[in-house]
C-alpha positions in Angstrom: 91.8 126.6 89.5 95.2 126.2 91.4 96.7 123.6 93.7 97.1 124.3 97.5 99.2 122.3 99.8 97.5 122.2 103.6 99.3 121.1 106.4 97.1 119.0 109.3 99.3 117.3 112.4 102.1 115.6 111.0 100.9 115.6 107.2 100.7 117.7 104.2 97.6 117.3 101.7 97.4 118.1 98.1 94.1 119.6 97.3 92.8 121.3 94.1 90.7 124.6 94.6 88.9 127.3 92.6 88.0 130.8 93.8 84.9 132.3 92.9 82.3 135.1 93.9 79.5 134.8 96.3 77.5 137.8 96.7 80.5 140.1 95.7 82.6 138.1 97.8 85.7 136.1 96.9 85.6 132.3 98.2 87.6 129.6 97.6 86.5 126.0 97.7 88.3 122.5 97.2 87.1 121.3 94.1 89.2 117.7 94.5 91.5 116.5 97.4 94.2 114.5 96.1 95.7 112.5 99.1 98.6 113.0 101.1 101.4 114.1 99.5 104.3 111.7 100.7 102.0 109.0 99.4 101.7 111.3 96.1 105.3 112.0 95.6 106.3 108.1 96.2 103.2 106.8 93.7 103.8 108.8 91.0 102.5 112.7 91.5 104.2 113.4 88.4 101.5 111.1 86.3 98.5 112.5 88.2 99.7 116.5 86.9 100.5 115.1 83.3 97.1 113.7 83.2 95.3 116.7 84.5 97.4 119.0 82.2 96.4 116.6 79.2 92.5 116.7 80.7 92.6 121.1 81.2 93.8 120.8 77.2 90.9 118.7 76.1 87.7 119.3 74.2 86.1 117.6 77.7 86.8 120.6 79.5 86.0 123.2 76.8 82.7 122.0 76.6 82.5 121.8 80.3 83.3 125.9 80.0 80.3 126.4 77.6 77.7 124.6 80.5 78.5 126.5 83.5 
């Protein structure tokens, strides 16, 4: 997974994306749209990043990987 900045008209949006293979071709899909970057920066983008880091290191994600 990776973070992607997408520009649309006057705004920049932050999305969480992942790459996967479909019939031998690499494709990308949006896992979550976090919203407009300017609003996230005003209201705690650092908190979101810290929460994601905690989730990644948690047992929840390890169990999720075992399922998929």
